[in-house]
mmCIF file of C-alpha atoms in Angstrom:
data_model
loop_
_atom_site.group_PDB
_atom_site.id
_atom_site.type_symbol
_atom_site.label_atom_id
_atom_site.label_comp_id
_atom_site.label_asym_id
_atom_site.label_seq_id
_atom_site.Cartn_x
_atom_site.Cartn_y
_atom_site.Cartn_z
ATOM 1 C CA UNK A 289 -64.646 -112.819 -36.492
ATOM 2 C CA UNK A 290 -66.610 -110.258 -38.485
ATOM 3 C CA UNK A 291 -65.313 -108.595 -41.623
ATOM 4 C CA UNK A 292 -65.364 -105.162 -39.937
ATOM 5 C CA UNK A 293 -63.096 -106.340 -37.145
ATOM 6 C CA UNK A 294 -60.743 -108.281 -39.392
ATOM 7 C CA UNK A 295 -60.390 -105.871 -42.321
ATOM 8 C CA UNK A 296 -59.961 -102.125 -42.674
ATOM 9 C CA UNK A 297 -62.964 -100.368 -44.178
ATOM 10 C CA UNK A 298 -60.907 -98.668 -46.887
ATOM 11 C CA UNK A 299 -57.466 -99.284 -48.328
ATOM 12 C CA UNK A 300 -55.863 -96.372 -50.208
ATOM 13 C CA UNK A 301 -54.160 -96.802 -53.575
ATOM 14 C CA UNK A 302 -50.417 -96.224 -53.330
ATOM 15 C CA UNK A 303 -48.476 -94.531 -56.148
ATOM 16 C CA UNK A 304 -45.727 -96.247 -58.133
ATOM 17 C CA UNK A 305 -42.378 -94.731 -57.108
ATOM 18 C CA UNK A 306 -39.433 -94.190 -59.460
ATOM 19 C CA UNK A 307 -37.661 -97.419 -58.498
ATOM 20 C CA UNK A 308 -40.758 -99.571 -59.049
ATOM 21 C CA UNK A 309 -41.463 -97.737 -62.301
ATOM 22 C CA UNK A 310 -37.931 -98.541 -63.530
ATOM 23 C CA UNK A 311 -38.376 -102.160 -62.449
ATOM 24 C CA UNK A 312 -41.610 -102.447 -64.438
ATOM 25 C CA UNK A 313 -39.977 -100.961 -67.506
ATOM 26 C CA UNK A 314 -36.979 -103.309 -67.233
ATOM 27 C CA UNK A 315 -39.208 -106.387 -67.069
ATOM 28 C CA UNK A 316 -41.562 -105.232 -69.863
ATOM 29 C CA UNK A 317 -44.513 -104.571 -67.565
ATOM 30 C CA UNK A 318 -44.609 -100.849 -68.383
ATOM 31 C CA UNK A 319 -45.969 -99.970 -71.802
ATOM 32 C CA UNK A 320 -47.883 -97.229 -73.577
ATOM 33 C CA UNK A 321 -51.601 -97.895 -73.985
ATOM 34 C CA UNK A 322 -54.244 -95.870 -75.896
ATOM 35 C CA UNK A 323 -56.882 -95.726 -73.147
ATOM 36 C CA UNK A 324 -56.859 -95.162 -69.394
ATOM 37 C CA UNK A 325 -59.046 -96.110 -66.453
ATOM 38 C CA UNK A 326 -60.544 -92.616 -66.182
ATOM 39 C CA UNK A 327 -61.578 -92.726 -69.852
ATOM 40 C CA UNK A 328 -63.827 -95.694 -69.124
ATOM 41 C CA UNK A 329 -65.554 -93.775 -66.332
ATOM 42 C CA UNK A 330 -67.250 -91.551 -68.902
ATOM 43 C CA UNK A 331 -70.116 -93.985 -69.460
ATOM 44 C CA UNK A 332 -73.571 -92.526 -70.006
ATOM 45 C CA UNK A 333 -75.657 -95.370 -68.584
ATOM 46 C CA UNK A 334 -75.616 -98.867 -67.121
ATOM 47 C CA UNK A 335 -77.743 -101.927 -66.380
ATOM 48 C CA UNK A 336 -77.340 -104.575 -63.698
ATOM 49 C CA UNK A 337 -75.657 -107.839 -64.747
ATOM 50 C CA UNK A 338 -77.406 -110.948 -63.405
ATOM 51 C CA UNK A 339 -76.072 -114.493 -63.355
ATOM 52 C CA UNK A 340 -77.800 -117.610 -64.702
ATOM 53 C CA UNK A 341 -79.877 -117.825 -61.516
ATOM 54 C CA UNK A 342 -81.077 -114.221 -61.875
ATOM 55 C CA UNK A 343 -78.957 -113.081 -58.927
ATOM 56 C CA UNK A 344 -77.139 -109.728 -58.871
ATOM 57 C CA UNK A 345 -73.457 -110.239 -59.741
ATOM 58 C CA UNK A 346 -72.487 -106.788 -58.341
ATOM 59 C CA UNK A 347 -71.341 -105.841 -61.850
ATOM 60 C CA UNK A 348 -73.107 -103.343 -64.103
ATOM 61 C CA UNK A 349 -72.860 -103.254 -67.901
ATOM 62 C CA UNK A 350 -71.980 -99.736 -68.983
ATOM 63 C CA UNK A 351 -72.821 -97.865 -72.167
ATOM 64 C CA UNK A 352 -71.195 -94.937 -73.925
ATOM 65 C CA UNK A 353 -72.381 -92.376 -76.423
ATOM 66 C CA UNK A 354 -72.135 -93.506 -80.041
ATOM 67 C CA UNK A 355 -69.186 -91.200 -80.742
ATOM 68 C CA UNK A 356 -67.202 -92.288 -77.682
ATOM 69 C CA UNK A 357 -68.039 -95.976 -78.082
ATOM 70 C CA UNK A 358 -66.335 -96.156 -81.461
ATOM 71 C CA UNK A 359 -63.119 -94.653 -80.105
ATOM 72 C CA UNK A 360 -63.231 -96.790 -76.936
ATOM 73 C CA UNK A 361 -63.768 -100.004 -78.918
ATOM 74 C CA UNK A 362 -60.712 -99.362 -81.075
ATOM 75 C CA UNK A 363 -58.607 -98.543 -78.028
ATOM 76 C CA UNK A 364 -59.713 -101.658 -76.127
ATOM 77 C CA UNK A 365 -58.924 -103.843 -79.130
ATOM 78 C CA UNK A 366 -55.462 -102.290 -79.180
ATOM 79 C CA UNK A 367 -54.990 -103.022 -75.464
ATOM 80 C CA UNK A 368 -55.981 -106.642 -76.127
ATOM 81 C CA UNK A 369 -53.416 -106.834 -78.942
ATOM 82 C CA UNK A 370 -50.684 -105.422 -76.680
ATOM 83 C CA UNK A 371 -51.582 -107.803 -73.851
ATOM 84 C CA UNK A 372 -51.996 -110.998 -75.888
ATOM 85 C CA UNK A 373 -50.309 -110.457 -79.247
ATOM 86 C CA UNK A 374 -47.687 -108.316 -80.994
ATOM 87 C CA UNK A 375 -49.429 -104.986 -80.398
ATOM 88 C CA UNK A 376 -50.303 -104.413 -84.053
ATOM 89 C CA UNK A 377 -53.765 -103.515 -85.340
ATOM 90 C CA UNK A 378 -53.838 -106.359 -87.877
ATOM 91 C CA UNK A 379 -56.183 -108.425 -85.677
ATOM 92 C CA UNK A 380 -58.651 -105.582 -85.031
ATOM 93 C CA UNK A 381 -61.075 -106.576 -87.847
ATOM 94 C CA UNK A 382 -61.514 -109.991 -86.228
ATOM 95 C CA UNK A 383 -62.257 -108.695 -82.727
ATOM 96 C CA UNK A 384 -65.423 -107.369 -81.160
ATOM 97 C CA UNK A 385 -65.840 -105.677 -77.793
ATOM 98 C CA UNK A 386 -68.896 -107.550 -76.542
ATOM 99 C CA UNK A 387 -69.203 -105.880 -73.134
ATOM 100 C CA UNK A 388 -67.670 -103.376 -70.743
ATOM 101 C CA UNK A 389 -68.679 -104.156 -67.158
ATOM 102 C CA UNK A 390 -67.984 -102.079 -64.053
ATOM 103 C CA UNK A 391 -67.825 -103.371 -60.480
ATOM 104 C CA UNK A 392 -68.701 -100.975 -57.678
ATOM 105 C CA UNK A 393 -67.949 -103.582 -54.985
ATOM 106 C CA UNK A 394 -64.603 -103.445 -53.144
ATOM 107 C CA UNK A 395 -61.660 -101.083 -53.316
ATOM 108 C CA UNK A 396 -60.408 -101.507 -56.870
ATOM 109 C CA UNK A 397 -63.678 -100.816 -58.778
ATOM 110 C CA UNK A 398 -62.412 -102.560 -61.930
ATOM 111 C CA UNK A 399 -63.698 -102.598 -65.470
ATOM 112 C CA UNK A 400 -64.049 -106.044 -67.067
ATOM 113 C CA UNK A 401 -63.691 -106.113 -70.836
ATOM 114 C CA UNK A 402 -65.085 -109.004 -72.894
ATOM 115 C CA UNK A 403 -63.325 -109.453 -76.235
ATOM 116 C CA UNK A 404 -64.697 -111.918 -78.809
ATOM 117 C CA UNK A 405 -63.086 -113.325 -81.945
ATOM 118 C CA UNK A 406 -65.820 -112.959 -84.553
ATOM 119 C CA UNK A 407 -64.425 -115.781 -86.723
ATOM 120 C CA UNK A 408 -64.965 -118.542 -84.166
ATOM 121 C CA UNK A 409 -66.826 -116.925 -81.243
ATOM 122 C CA UNK A 410 -64.004 -117.613 -78.789
ATOM 123 C CA UNK A 411 -63.858 -114.902 -76.155
ATOM 124 C CA UNK A 412 -61.726 -113.800 -73.239
ATOM 125 C CA UNK A 413 -61.630 -111.043 -70.649
ATOM 126 C CA UNK A 414 -59.164 -108.543 -69.297
ATOM 127 C CA UNK A 415 -59.468 -105.981 -66.522
ATOM 128 C CA UNK A 416 -58.735 -102.263 -66.363
ATOM 129 C CA UNK A 417 -57.972 -100.926 -62.876
ATOM 130 C CA UNK A 418 -56.400 -97.982 -61.118
ATOM 131 C CA UNK A 419 -52.685 -98.463 -60.553
ATOM 132 C CA UNK A 420 -51.782 -99.370 -56.965
ATOM 133 C CA UNK A 421 -48.202 -100.140 -55.915
ATOM 134 C CA UNK A 422 -49.193 -102.757 -53.347
ATOM 135 C CA UNK A 423 -51.280 -104.596 -55.955
ATOM 136 C CA UNK A 424 -48.320 -104.565 -58.332
ATOM 137 C CA UNK A 425 -46.122 -106.111 -55.630
ATOM 138 C CA UNK A 426 -48.840 -108.729 -55.148
ATOM 139 C CA UNK A 427 -48.999 -109.523 -58.862
ATOM 140 C CA UNK A 428 -45.220 -109.808 -59.149
ATOM 141 C CA UNK A 429 -44.934 -112.011 -56.060
ATOM 142 C CA UNK A 430 -47.700 -114.247 -57.399
ATOM 143 C CA UNK A 431 -45.887 -114.456 -60.722
ATOM 144 C CA UNK A 432 -42.630 -115.535 -59.076
ATOM 145 C CA UNK A 433 -43.689 -117.496 -55.984
ATOM 146 C CA UNK A 434 -46.856 -119.326 -57.056
ATOM 147 C CA UNK A 435 -47.172 -122.102 -59.674
ATOM 148 C CA UNK A 436 -48.746 -119.580 -62.074
ATOM 149 C CA UNK A 437 -47.446 -116.872 -64.394
ATOM 150 C CA UNK A 438 -49.337 -113.594 -64.627
ATOM 151 C CA UNK A 439 -49.677 -111.226 -67.546
ATOM 152 C CA UNK A 440 -50.278 -107.564 -66.691
ATOM 153 C CA UNK A 441 -49.322 -104.110 -67.955
ATOM 154 C CA UNK A 442 -48.906 -100.725 -66.262
ATOM 155 C CA UNK A 443 -49.177 -97.296 -67.831
ATOM 156 C CA UNK A 444 -49.247 -94.252 -65.559
ATOM 157 C CA UNK A 445 -52.396 -94.533 -63.407
ATOM 158 C CA UNK A 446 -53.843 -97.545 -65.256
ATOM 159 C CA UNK A 447 -53.291 -101.256 -64.651
ATOM 160 C CA UNK A 448 -54.288 -103.904 -67.205
ATOM 161 C CA UNK A 449 -54.679 -107.459 -65.877
ATOM 162 C CA UNK A 450 -55.195 -110.664 -67.810
ATOM 163 C CA UNK A 451 -58.247 -112.693 -66.781
ATOM 164 C CA UNK A 452 -57.570 -115.713 -64.537
ATOM 165 C CA UNK A 453 -59.917 -118.513 -65.551
ATOM 166 C CA UNK A 454 -61.541 -120.825 -63.035
ATOM 167 C CA UNK A 455 -64.656 -121.450 -60.968
ATOM 168 C CA UNK A 456 -65.113 -118.753 -58.289
ATOM 169 C CA UNK A 457 -64.481 -120.300 -54.881
ATOM 170 C CA UNK A 458 -67.879 -119.355 -53.444
ATOM 171 C CA UNK A 459 -69.674 -120.809 -56.482
ATOM 172 C CA UNK A 460 -67.596 -123.988 -56.321
ATOM 173 C CA UNK A 461 -68.254 -124.480 -52.598
ATOM 174 C CA UNK A 462 -71.995 -124.061 -53.103
ATOM 175 C CA UNK A 463 -72.643 -125.845 -56.405
ATOM 176 C CA UNK A 464 -69.743 -128.213 -57.149
ATOM 177 C CA UNK A 465 -68.184 -129.347 -53.880
ATOM 178 C CA UNK A 466 -71.248 -131.400 -52.768
ATOM 179 C CA UNK A 467 -70.961 -133.414 -56.009
ATOM 180 C CA UNK A 468 -67.250 -134.193 -55.593
ATOM 181 C CA UNK A 469 -66.108 -137.699 -54.732
ATOM 182 C CA UNK A 470 -64.462 -138.376 -51.384
ATOM 183 C CA UNK A 471 -61.101 -138.631 -53.114
ATOM 184 C CA UNK A 472 -61.629 -135.265 -54.811
ATOM 185 C CA UNK A 473 -62.606 -133.678 -51.497
ATOM 186 C CA UNK A 474 -59.386 -134.950 -49.929
ATOM 187 C CA UNK A 475 -57.421 -133.448 -52.805
ATOM 188 C CA UNK A 476 -59.219 -130.112 -52.403
ATOM 189 C CA UNK A 477 -58.411 -130.163 -48.684
ATOM 190 C CA UNK A 478 -54.734 -130.642 -49.518
ATOM 191 C CA UNK A 479 -54.803 -127.757 -52.008
ATOM 192 C CA UNK A 480 -56.474 -125.445 -49.492
ATOM 193 C CA UNK A 481 -53.732 -126.174 -46.927
ATOM 194 C CA UNK A 482 -51.053 -125.337 -49.504
ATOM 195 C CA UNK A 483 -52.916 -122.249 -50.708
ATOM 196 C CA UNK A 484 -53.330 -121.058 -47.116
ATOM 197 C CA UNK A 485 -49.614 -121.504 -46.491
ATOM 198 C CA UNK A 486 -48.595 -119.711 -49.678
ATOM 199 C CA UNK A 487 -50.783 -116.690 -48.883
ATOM 200 C CA UNK A 488 -49.398 -116.505 -45.355
ATOM 201 C CA UNK A 489 -45.749 -116.644 -46.445
ATOM 202 C CA UNK A 490 -45.996 -113.783 -48.955
ATOM 203 C CA UNK A 491 -48.651 -111.833 -46.993
ATOM 204 C CA UNK A 492 -51.464 -111.915 -49.535
ATOM 205 C CA UNK A 493 -54.598 -110.924 -47.637
ATOM 206 C CA UNK A 494 -58.373 -111.148 -47.987
ATOM 207 C CA UNK A 495 -58.533 -114.525 -49.679
ATOM 208 C CA UNK A 496 -62.223 -115.019 -49.053
ATOM 209 C CA UNK A 497 -63.901 -117.589 -51.266
ATOM 210 C CA UNK A 498 -64.863 -115.064 -53.958
ATOM 211 C CA UNK A 499 -61.267 -113.824 -54.263
ATOM 212 C CA UNK A 500 -59.857 -117.115 -55.516
ATOM 213 C CA UNK A 501 -60.880 -119.658 -58.133
ATOM 214 C CA UNK A 502 -60.864 -123.446 -58.282
ATOM 215 C CA UNK A 503 -59.229 -124.701 -61.480
ATOM 216 C CA UNK A 504 -60.171 -128.278 -62.502
ATOM 217 C CA UNK A 505 -57.866 -130.169 -64.873
ATOM 218 C CA UNK A 506 -58.719 -133.569 -66.338
ATOM 219 C CA UNK A 507 -55.818 -135.980 -65.944
ATOM 220 C CA UNK A 508 -56.307 -139.530 -67.261
ATOM 221 C CA UNK A 509 -59.178 -140.990 -65.201
ATOM 222 C CA UNK A 510 -59.583 -138.249 -62.587
ATOM 223 C CA UNK A 511 -59.824 -134.498 -62.111
ATOM 224 C CA UNK A 512 -57.037 -132.488 -60.474
ATOM 225 C CA UNK A 513 -58.101 -129.335 -58.624
ATOM 226 C CA UNK A 514 -55.918 -126.303 -57.968
ATOM 227 C CA UNK A 515 -56.683 -123.111 -56.031
ATOM 228 C CA UNK A 516 -55.589 -119.813 -57.525
ATOM 229 C CA UNK A 517 -55.784 -116.255 -56.183
ATOM 230 C CA UNK A 518 -57.463 -113.712 -58.478
ATOM 231 C CA UNK A 519 -57.470 -110.533 -56.354
ATOM 232 C CA UNK A 520 -54.245 -108.893 -55.171
ATOM 233 C CA UNK A 521 -55.698 -105.721 -53.701
ATOM 234 C CA UNK A 522 -54.792 -106.714 -50.138
ATOM 235 C CA UNK A 523 -51.118 -107.504 -50.615
ATOM 236 C CA UNK A 524 -49.371 -106.657 -47.310
ATOM 237 C CA UNK A 525 -51.544 -103.735 -46.160
ATOM 238 C CA UNK A 526 -53.492 -104.954 -43.124
ATOM 239 C CA UNK A 527 -52.092 -105.195 -39.615
ATOM 240 C CA UNK A 528 -53.879 -108.334 -38.426
ATOM 241 C CA UNK A 529 -51.953 -111.496 -39.260
ATOM 242 C CA UNK A 530 -55.195 -113.470 -39.633
ATOM 243 C CA UNK A 531 -56.022 -111.445 -42.747
ATOM 244 C CA UNK A 532 -53.200 -113.292 -44.514
ATOM 245 C CA UNK A 533 -54.474 -116.743 -43.541
ATOM 246 C CA UNK A 534 -57.536 -117.767 -45.576
ATOM 247 C CA UNK A 535 -58.547 -120.291 -42.907
ATOM 248 C CA UNK A 536 -59.819 -117.474 -40.664
ATOM 249 C CA UNK A 537 -62.440 -116.075 -43.047
ATOM 250 C CA UNK A 538 -65.962 -117.291 -42.435
ATOM 251 C CA UNK A 539 -66.471 -117.602 -46.198
ATOM 252 C CA UNK A 540 -63.894 -120.420 -46.144
ATOM 253 C CA UNK A 541 -65.461 -122.310 -43.241
ATOM 254 C CA UNK A 542 -66.555 -125.209 -45.477
ATOM 255 C CA UNK A 543 -62.995 -125.616 -46.786
ATOM 256 C CA UNK A 544 -61.563 -125.570 -43.268
ATOM 257 C CA UNK A 545 -64.046 -128.229 -42.192
ATOM 258 C CA UNK A 546 -63.055 -130.237 -45.251
ATOM 259 C CA UNK A 547 -59.421 -130.160 -44.100
ATOM 260 C CA UNK A 548 -60.445 -131.335 -40.633
ATOM 261 C CA UNK A 549 -62.534 -134.171 -42.022
ATOM 262 C CA UNK A 550 -60.164 -135.405 -44.719
ATOM 263 C CA UNK A 551 -56.613 -134.837 -43.469
ATOM 264 C CA UNK A 552 -54.767 -136.085 -40.439
ATOM 265 C CA UNK A 553 -52.555 -133.642 -38.556
ATOM 266 C CA UNK A 554 -49.374 -135.182 -39.929
ATOM 267 C CA UNK A 555 -50.662 -134.803 -43.503
ATOM 268 C CA UNK A 556 -51.488 -131.130 -42.897
ATOM 269 C CA UNK A 557 -47.958 -130.569 -41.605
ATOM 270 C CA UNK A 558 -46.516 -132.454 -44.560
ATOM 271 C CA UNK A 559 -48.358 -130.279 -47.086
ATOM 272 C CA UNK A 560 -47.288 -127.107 -45.268
ATOM 273 C CA UNK A 561 -43.677 -128.258 -45.484
ATOM 274 C CA UNK A 562 -44.052 -129.042 -49.170
ATOM 275 C CA UNK A 563 -45.399 -125.553 -49.878
ATOM 276 C CA UNK A 564 -42.753 -123.782 -47.804
ATOM 277 C CA UNK A 565 -40.040 -125.780 -49.525
ATOM 278 C CA UNK A 566 -41.306 -125.046 -53.032
ATOM 279 C CA UNK A 567 -41.696 -121.329 -52.228
ATOM 280 C CA UNK A 568 -38.097 -121.308 -50.968
ATOM 281 C CA UNK A 569 -36.977 -122.936 -54.227
ATOM 282 C CA UNK A 570 -38.924 -120.386 -56.256
ATOM 283 C CA UNK A 571 -37.294 -117.543 -54.342
ATOM 284 C CA UNK A 572 -33.914 -118.993 -55.236
ATOM 285 C CA UNK A 573 -34.780 -119.623 -58.878
ATOM 286 C CA UNK A 574 -36.188 -116.089 -59.349
ATOM 287 C CA UNK A 575 -32.655 -114.720 -58.965
ATOM 288 C CA UNK A 576 -32.060 -111.003 -59.394
ATOM 289 C CA UNK A 577 -35.671 -110.262 -60.294
ATOM 290 C CA UNK A 578 -37.077 -111.023 -56.858
ATOM 291 C CA UNK A 579 -34.026 -109.469 -55.186
ATOM 292 C CA UNK A 580 -34.714 -106.205 -57.022
ATOM 293 C CA UNK A 581 -38.408 -106.310 -56.162
ATOM 294 C CA UNK A 582 -37.714 -106.996 -52.482
ATOM 295 C CA UNK A 583 -35.214 -104.138 -52.267
ATOM 296 C CA UNK A 584 -37.684 -101.721 -53.844
ATOM 297 C CA UNK A 585 -40.548 -102.930 -51.651
ATOM 298 C CA UNK A 586 -38.482 -102.531 -48.455
ATOM 299 C CA UNK A 587 -38.122 -98.785 -49.073
ATOM 300 C CA UNK A 588 -41.658 -98.146 -50.325
ATOM 301 C CA UNK A 589 -44.669 -96.920 -48.350
ATOM 302 C CA UNK A 590 -47.551 -99.336 -48.949
ATOM 303 C CA UNK A 591 -49.332 -99.325 -45.598
ATOM 304 C CA UNK A 592 -49.927 -97.152 -42.542
ATOM 305 C CA UNK A 593 -47.710 -97.131 -39.448
ATOM 306 C CA UNK A 594 -50.393 -98.618 -37.189
ATOM 307 C CA UNK A 595 -50.719 -101.656 -39.459
ATOM 308 C CA UNK A 596 -46.948 -102.093 -39.672
ATOM 309 C CA UNK A 597 -46.594 -101.951 -35.882
ATOM 310 C CA UNK A 598 -49.444 -104.411 -35.342
ATOM 311 C CA UNK A 599 -48.278 -106.938 -37.927
ATOM 312 C CA UNK A 600 -44.621 -106.964 -36.875
ATOM 313 C CA UNK A 601 -45.685 -107.554 -33.256
ATOM 314 C CA UNK A 602 -47.968 -110.420 -34.255
ATOM 315 C CA UNK A 603 -45.297 -111.979 -36.474
ATOM 316 C CA UNK A 604 -42.716 -111.757 -33.703
ATOM 317 C CA UNK A 605 -45.142 -113.543 -31.394
ATOM 318 C CA UNK A 606 -45.771 -116.152 -34.094
ATOM 319 C CA UNK A 607 -42.147 -116.780 -35.114
ATOM 320 C CA UNK A 608 -40.083 -115.502 -32.141
ATOM 321 C CA UNK A 609 -37.802 -113.844 -34.701
ATOM 322 C CA UNK A 610 -36.605 -110.589 -33.129
ATOM 323 C CA UNK A 611 -35.808 -109.122 -36.546
ATOM 324 C CA UNK A 612 -39.512 -108.439 -37.087
ATOM 325 C CA UNK A 613 -39.399 -105.944 -34.211
ATOM 326 C CA UNK A 614 -36.929 -103.799 -36.174
ATOM 327 C CA UNK A 615 -39.198 -103.346 -39.203
ATOM 328 C CA UNK A 616 -40.473 -99.827 -39.887
ATOM 329 C CA UNK A 617 -42.130 -100.461 -43.278
ATOM 330 C CA UNK A 618 -44.494 -103.119 -44.557
ATOM 331 C CA UNK A 619 -42.081 -104.046 -47.350
ATOM 332 C CA UNK A 620 -39.446 -104.875 -44.751
ATOM 333 C CA UNK A 621 -41.867 -107.321 -43.127
ATOM 334 C CA UNK A 622 -42.530 -108.996 -46.493
ATOM 335 C CA UNK A 623 -38.802 -109.215 -47.185
ATOM 336 C CA UNK A 624 -38.039 -110.612 -43.745
ATOM 337 C CA UNK A 625 -40.830 -113.174 -44.077
ATOM 338 C CA UNK A 626 -39.367 -114.466 -47.347
ATOM 339 C CA UNK A 627 -35.884 -114.461 -45.840
ATOM 340 C CA UNK A 628 -37.223 -116.355 -42.823
ATOM 341 C CA UNK A 629 -38.516 -119.092 -45.142
ATOM 342 C CA UNK A 630 -35.138 -119.330 -46.868
ATOM 343 C CA UNK A 631 -33.154 -119.399 -43.613
ATOM 344 C CA UNK A 632 -35.338 -121.910 -41.826
ATOM 345 C CA UNK A 633 -36.261 -124.392 -44.535
ATOM 346 C CA UNK A 634 -33.025 -125.062 -46.386
ATOM 347 C CA UNK A 635 -31.512 -128.492 -45.798
ATOM 348 C CA UNK A 636 -33.696 -129.122 -42.741
ATOM 349 C CA UNK A 637 -35.489 -132.387 -42.004
ATOM 350 C CA UNK A 638 -39.272 -132.609 -42.161
ATOM 351 C CA UNK A 639 -39.521 -133.249 -38.433
ATOM 352 C CA UNK A 640 -37.603 -130.045 -37.721
ATOM 353 C CA UNK A 641 -39.807 -128.137 -40.173
ATOM 354 C CA UNK A 642 -43.000 -129.379 -38.543
ATOM 355 C CA UNK A 643 -41.717 -128.305 -35.132
ATOM 356 C CA UNK A 644 -41.361 -124.728 -36.395
ATOM 357 C CA UNK A 645 -44.366 -122.435 -36.705
ATOM 358 C CA UNK A 646 -43.833 -120.238 -39.750
#
């Protein structure tokens, strides 16, 4: 299926309503920052950024006038301090803003900031984006329902995201996967099944290979691989259910074939059950925080009516749960999907779980 048929051509950015704003403030996600997304748009020039193979990365390195650059550098150092430290300016003398890159590809058009510690040359990145309510829901759900914590800040129309380290999925598939052992390939197949299931449950869309990273960890005498989402722009917006299942993107074809080659059907079902069960446990352990987020999301407008109607019809067909038919907002579908996991996978045997679709 082509990208044009599977995905909408343009997703709008949705504003943060009062309830979500209060939620962000309560959980220390809302904070004052000295620079905003629109400030970074005032660059005076740019050059294309190429990778090590001299291929266009779709990022451009931007430049500012001498007067503006000084002010921007100080402000970006302050943002780094707020995001990673105590927010004071005591670390500013030891930081350097090595690069400000701008991506014109996709909906979010982010800025990527490279900050280097001049004492030891260690560096890290963070991203400056336009605030979008659906992305914030995606970040919060990832923080609570995945194995990974996320660090991000919101101030008015600007979103600051911590960099998620790893090997981009498309790069890994092309350059690293062919060198993996058969055991490592089987492990990667398992992780893709679990990643696919996790995205489907919480309706995180557009997980093409360049929107997630492979994270290798050395453990005794072998390497453990994990798959981690890095783009949350398509959290519960699209109407086609396939958008929320990474297996249906052509960019992931190699990973799907890996699953077919390395895992038996029973193993695939087992890993799906494991992921559903752990997501259900995370929902329970997140307590009032996820309850508050779900209640806010249910009342918010984060998609168009046509997408809501399409997705609820497809989910009813997939699960046979009539409650999906009653949904009028995308947040209600997300909430019902999480509730469906809790209702159907608590104290149920594996055989019963495998017999159920969702």
